[in-house]
CSV table of C-alpha atoms in Angstrom, one decimal:
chain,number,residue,atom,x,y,z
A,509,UNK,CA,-12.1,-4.8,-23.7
A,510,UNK,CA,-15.3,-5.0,-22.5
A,511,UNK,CA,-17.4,-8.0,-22.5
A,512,UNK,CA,-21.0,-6.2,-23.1
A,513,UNK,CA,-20.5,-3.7,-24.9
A,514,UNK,CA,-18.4,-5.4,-27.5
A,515,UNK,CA,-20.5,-5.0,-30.8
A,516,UNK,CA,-21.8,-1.0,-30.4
A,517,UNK,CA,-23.8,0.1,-32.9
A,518,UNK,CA,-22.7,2.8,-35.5
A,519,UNK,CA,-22.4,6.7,-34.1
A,520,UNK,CA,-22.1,4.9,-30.7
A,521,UNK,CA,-18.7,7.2,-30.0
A,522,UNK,CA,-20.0,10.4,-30.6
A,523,UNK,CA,-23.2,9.8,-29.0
A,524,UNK,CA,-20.5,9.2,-25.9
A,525,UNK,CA,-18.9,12.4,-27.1
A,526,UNK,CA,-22.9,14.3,-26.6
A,527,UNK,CA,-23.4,12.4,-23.2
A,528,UNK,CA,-19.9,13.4,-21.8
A,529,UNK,CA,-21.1,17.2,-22.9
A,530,UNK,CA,-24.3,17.4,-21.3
A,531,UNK,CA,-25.3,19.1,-18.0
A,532,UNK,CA,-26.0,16.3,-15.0
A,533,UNK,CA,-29.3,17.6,-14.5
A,534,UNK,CA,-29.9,17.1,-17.8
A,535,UNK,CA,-28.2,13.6,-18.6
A,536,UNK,CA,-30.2,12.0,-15.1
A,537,UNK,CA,-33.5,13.5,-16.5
A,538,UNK,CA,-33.1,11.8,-19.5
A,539,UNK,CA,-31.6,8.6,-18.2
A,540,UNK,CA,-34.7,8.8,-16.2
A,541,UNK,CA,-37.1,9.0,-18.7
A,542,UNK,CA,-35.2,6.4,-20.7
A,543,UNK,CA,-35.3,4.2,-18.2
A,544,UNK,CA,-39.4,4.5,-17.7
A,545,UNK,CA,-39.4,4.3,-21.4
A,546,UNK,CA,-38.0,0.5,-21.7
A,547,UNK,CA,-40.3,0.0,-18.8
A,548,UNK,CA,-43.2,0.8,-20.8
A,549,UNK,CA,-44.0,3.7,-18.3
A,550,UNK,CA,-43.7,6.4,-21.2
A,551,UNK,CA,-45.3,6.0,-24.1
A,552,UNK,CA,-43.2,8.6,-26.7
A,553,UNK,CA,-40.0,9.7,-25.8
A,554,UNK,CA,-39.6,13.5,-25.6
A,555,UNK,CA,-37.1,14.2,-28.3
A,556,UNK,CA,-38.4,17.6,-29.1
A,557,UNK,CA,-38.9,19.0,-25.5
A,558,UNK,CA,-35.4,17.2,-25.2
A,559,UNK,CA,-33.9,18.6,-28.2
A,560,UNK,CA,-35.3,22.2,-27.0
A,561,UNK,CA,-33.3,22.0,-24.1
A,562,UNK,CA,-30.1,21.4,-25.6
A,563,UNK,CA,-30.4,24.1,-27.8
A,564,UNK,CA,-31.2,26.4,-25.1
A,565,UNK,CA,-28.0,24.9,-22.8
A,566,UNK,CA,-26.2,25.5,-26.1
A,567,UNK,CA,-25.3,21.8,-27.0
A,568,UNK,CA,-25.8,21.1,-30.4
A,569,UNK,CA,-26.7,17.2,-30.3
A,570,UNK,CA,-29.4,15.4,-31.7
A,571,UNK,CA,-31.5,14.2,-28.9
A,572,UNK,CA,-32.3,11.3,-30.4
A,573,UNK,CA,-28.6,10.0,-30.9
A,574,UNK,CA,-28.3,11.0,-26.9
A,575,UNK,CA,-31.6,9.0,-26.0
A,576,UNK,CA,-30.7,5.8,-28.3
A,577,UNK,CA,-27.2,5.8,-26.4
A,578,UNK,CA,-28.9,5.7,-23.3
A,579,UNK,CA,-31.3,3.2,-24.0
A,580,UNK,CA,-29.0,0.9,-25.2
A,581,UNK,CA,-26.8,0.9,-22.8
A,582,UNK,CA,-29.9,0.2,-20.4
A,583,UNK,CA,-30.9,-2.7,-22.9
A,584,UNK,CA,-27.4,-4.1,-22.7
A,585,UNK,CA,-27.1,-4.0,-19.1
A,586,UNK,CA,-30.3,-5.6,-18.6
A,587,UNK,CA,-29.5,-8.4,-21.0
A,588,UNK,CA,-26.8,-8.9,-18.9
A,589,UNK,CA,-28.1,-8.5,-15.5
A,590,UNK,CA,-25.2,-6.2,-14.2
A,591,UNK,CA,-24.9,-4.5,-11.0
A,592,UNK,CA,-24.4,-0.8,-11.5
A,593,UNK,CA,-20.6,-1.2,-10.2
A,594,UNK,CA,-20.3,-4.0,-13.1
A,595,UNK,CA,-22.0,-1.7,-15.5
A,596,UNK,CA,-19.5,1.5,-14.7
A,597,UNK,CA,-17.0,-1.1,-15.2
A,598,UNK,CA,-18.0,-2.3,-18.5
A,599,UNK,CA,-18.8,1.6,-20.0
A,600,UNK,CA,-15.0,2.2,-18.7
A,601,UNK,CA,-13.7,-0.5,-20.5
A,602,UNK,CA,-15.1,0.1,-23.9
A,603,UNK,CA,-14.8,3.7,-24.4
A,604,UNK,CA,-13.5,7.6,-23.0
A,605,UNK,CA,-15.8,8.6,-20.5
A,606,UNK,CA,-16.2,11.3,-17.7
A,607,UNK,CA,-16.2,10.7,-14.0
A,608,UNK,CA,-19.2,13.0,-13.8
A,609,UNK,CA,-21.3,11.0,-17.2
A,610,UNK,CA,-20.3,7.6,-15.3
A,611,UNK,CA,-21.9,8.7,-11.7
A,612,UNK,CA,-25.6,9.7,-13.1
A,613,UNK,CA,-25.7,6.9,-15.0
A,614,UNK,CA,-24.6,4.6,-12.1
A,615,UNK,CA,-27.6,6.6,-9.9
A,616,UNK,CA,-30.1,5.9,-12.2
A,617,UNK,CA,-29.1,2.4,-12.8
A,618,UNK,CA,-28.8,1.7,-9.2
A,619,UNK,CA,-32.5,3.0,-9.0
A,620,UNK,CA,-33.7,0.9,-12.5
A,621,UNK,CA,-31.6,-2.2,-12.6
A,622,UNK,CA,-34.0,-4.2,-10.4
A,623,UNK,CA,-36.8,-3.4,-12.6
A,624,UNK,CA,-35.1,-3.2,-16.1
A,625,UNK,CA,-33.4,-6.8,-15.7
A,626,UNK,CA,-36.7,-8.5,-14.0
A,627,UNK,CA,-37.0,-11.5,-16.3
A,628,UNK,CA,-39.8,-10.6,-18.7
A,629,UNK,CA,-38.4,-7.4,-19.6
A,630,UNK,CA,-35.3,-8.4,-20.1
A,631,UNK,CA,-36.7,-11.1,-22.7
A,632,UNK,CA,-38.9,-7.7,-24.2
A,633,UNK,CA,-35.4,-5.7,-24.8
A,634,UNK,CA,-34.7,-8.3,-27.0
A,635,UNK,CA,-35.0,-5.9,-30.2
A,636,UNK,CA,-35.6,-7.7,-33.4
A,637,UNK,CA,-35.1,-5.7,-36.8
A,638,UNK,CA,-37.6,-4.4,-39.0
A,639,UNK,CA,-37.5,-6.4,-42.7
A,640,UNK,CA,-40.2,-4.7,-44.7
A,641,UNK,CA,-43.5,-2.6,-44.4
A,642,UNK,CA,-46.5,-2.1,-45.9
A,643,UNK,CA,-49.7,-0.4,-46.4
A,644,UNK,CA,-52.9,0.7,-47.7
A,645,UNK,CA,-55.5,3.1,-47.6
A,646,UNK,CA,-58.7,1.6,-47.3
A,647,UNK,CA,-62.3,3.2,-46.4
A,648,UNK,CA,-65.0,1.0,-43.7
A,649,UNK,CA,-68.2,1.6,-45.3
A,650,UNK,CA,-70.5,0.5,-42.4
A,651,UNK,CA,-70.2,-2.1,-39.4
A,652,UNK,CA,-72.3,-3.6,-37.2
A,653,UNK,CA,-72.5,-0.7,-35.1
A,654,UNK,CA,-73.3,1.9,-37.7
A,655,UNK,CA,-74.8,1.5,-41.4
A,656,UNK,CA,-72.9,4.7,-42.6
A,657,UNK,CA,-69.9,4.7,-41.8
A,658,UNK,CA,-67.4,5.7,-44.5
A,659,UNK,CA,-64.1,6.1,-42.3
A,660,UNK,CA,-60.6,6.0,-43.7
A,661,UNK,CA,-58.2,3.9,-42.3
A,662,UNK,CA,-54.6,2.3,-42.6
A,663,UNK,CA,-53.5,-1.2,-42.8
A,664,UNK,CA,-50.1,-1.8,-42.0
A,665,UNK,CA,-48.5,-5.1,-42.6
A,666,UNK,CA,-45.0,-5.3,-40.9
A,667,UNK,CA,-42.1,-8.0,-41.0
A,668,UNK,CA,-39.7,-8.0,-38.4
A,669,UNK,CA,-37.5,-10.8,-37.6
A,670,UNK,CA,-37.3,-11.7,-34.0
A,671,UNK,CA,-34.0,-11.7,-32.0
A,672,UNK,CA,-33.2,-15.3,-32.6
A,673,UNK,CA,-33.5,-14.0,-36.4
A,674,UNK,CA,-37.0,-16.1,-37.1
A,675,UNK,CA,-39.3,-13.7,-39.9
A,676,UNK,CA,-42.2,-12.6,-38.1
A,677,UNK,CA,-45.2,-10.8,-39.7
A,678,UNK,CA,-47.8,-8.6,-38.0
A,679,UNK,CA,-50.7,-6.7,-38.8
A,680,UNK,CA,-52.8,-3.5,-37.4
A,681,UNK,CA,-54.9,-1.2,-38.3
A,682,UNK,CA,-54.9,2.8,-37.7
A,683,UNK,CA,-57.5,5.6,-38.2
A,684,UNK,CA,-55.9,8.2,-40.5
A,685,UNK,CA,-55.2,10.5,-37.3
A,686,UNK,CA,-52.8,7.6,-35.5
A,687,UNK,CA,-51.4,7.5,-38.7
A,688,UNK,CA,-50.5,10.8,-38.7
A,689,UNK,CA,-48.9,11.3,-35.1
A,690,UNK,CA,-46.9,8.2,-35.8
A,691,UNK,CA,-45.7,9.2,-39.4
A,692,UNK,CA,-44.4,12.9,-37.6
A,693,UNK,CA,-42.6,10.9,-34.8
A,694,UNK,CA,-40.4,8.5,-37.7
C-alpha cells in the first residue's frame, strides 16, 4: 500500500476513473495549470473553460472533481518531497491507473516538483479546514478621503483551524462586486 497516499479523500476513485478517461493533451494542460495554481501563479482555476472542454471531447466529468484530484496529489507529493519516479511509484501502489494517466503526470511533475516542494510552499499546502463563516452587510458612509461616501460592503469573519488543528479566525472586507465574483465561483 502506499505510504502517501494512504488517507484519500472521498470520490478520490472515481476522480481516478475521470483522469484515466481524459485525452493527454487535456490531462497535461490541466496538470499544468494545477500546478501554477498551488504556486500561486493562477489566481482562479478554469473549471468552466475546463468543464467546456470535456463536454465538447464528450467526457462527462465534473472538472472540478478532476482538478481537486490533481491538486492533491501535487499537495501530497510536495509534502513529501518525492521524485517524480517515487511519486509514479506511490499513485501505482494505491490505486488502478493507466500507463498513459501515469506518464503526463510524471512530465509535469518532473517540470514542478522543484518548485512545488521548495520549503515555504510546501509549509503553504498545508490545507487547514474551514470551521465557520460569517457576514454582514454594512454601508461606509464617508472616510477620510471622501465626505459622501455611502458604499456597501461585506465583512466576512472566517474560522479555519490550521493544519496542526489550532482555531484560527480571520477577517476581510469586500465591496459588494468581489462579493459577487466569489459567491459564483463557491
Amino acid at each position: 500500500m502506499s505510504l502517501v497516499f494512504t488517507d484519500v479523500p472521498q470520490g478520490f476513485n472515481s476522480a481516478v476513473e475521470a483522469l484515466n478517461s481524459l485525452p493527454q493533451d487535456i490531462l497535461a494542460e490541466m496538470c499544468q495549470d494545477a500546478a501554477a495554481f498551488l504556486q500561486y501563479k493562477l489566481a482562479l482555476y478554469p473549471l468552466e473553460q475546463y468543464q467546456k472542454c470535456l463536454q465538447s471531447a464528450g467526457i462527462s466529468y465534473d472538472a472540478k472533481l478532476i482538478f481537486n484530484a490533481i491538486s492533491y496529489i501535487f499537495r501530497s507529493a510536495a509534502k513529501a518531497k518525492l521524485p517524480a519516479d517515487k511519486l509514479i511509484t506511490e499513485l501505482k501502489s494505491s490505486l488502478c491507473w493507466k500507463e498513459a494517466t501515469l506518464s503526463v503526470i510524471k512530465h509535469v511533475w518532473n517540470e514542478q516538483a522543484r518548485l512545488l516542494c521548495s520549503s515555504d510552499l510546501a509549509q503553504t499546502l498545508n490545507v487547514g479546514q474551514l470551521v465557520d463563516m460569517k457576514w454582514k452587510l454594512s454601508v461606509g458612509v464617508s472616510s477620510s478621503a471622501c465626505r459622501s461616501l455611502n458604499s456597501p460592503y461585506i465583512t466576512a469573519l472566517v474560522t479555519v483551524t490550521d493544519p496542526s488543528g489550532a482555531l484560527l479566525t480571520k477577517s476581510f472586507e469586500l465591496t459588494i462586486g468581489e462579493f459577487k465574483v466569489i459567491y459564483r465561483k463557491v
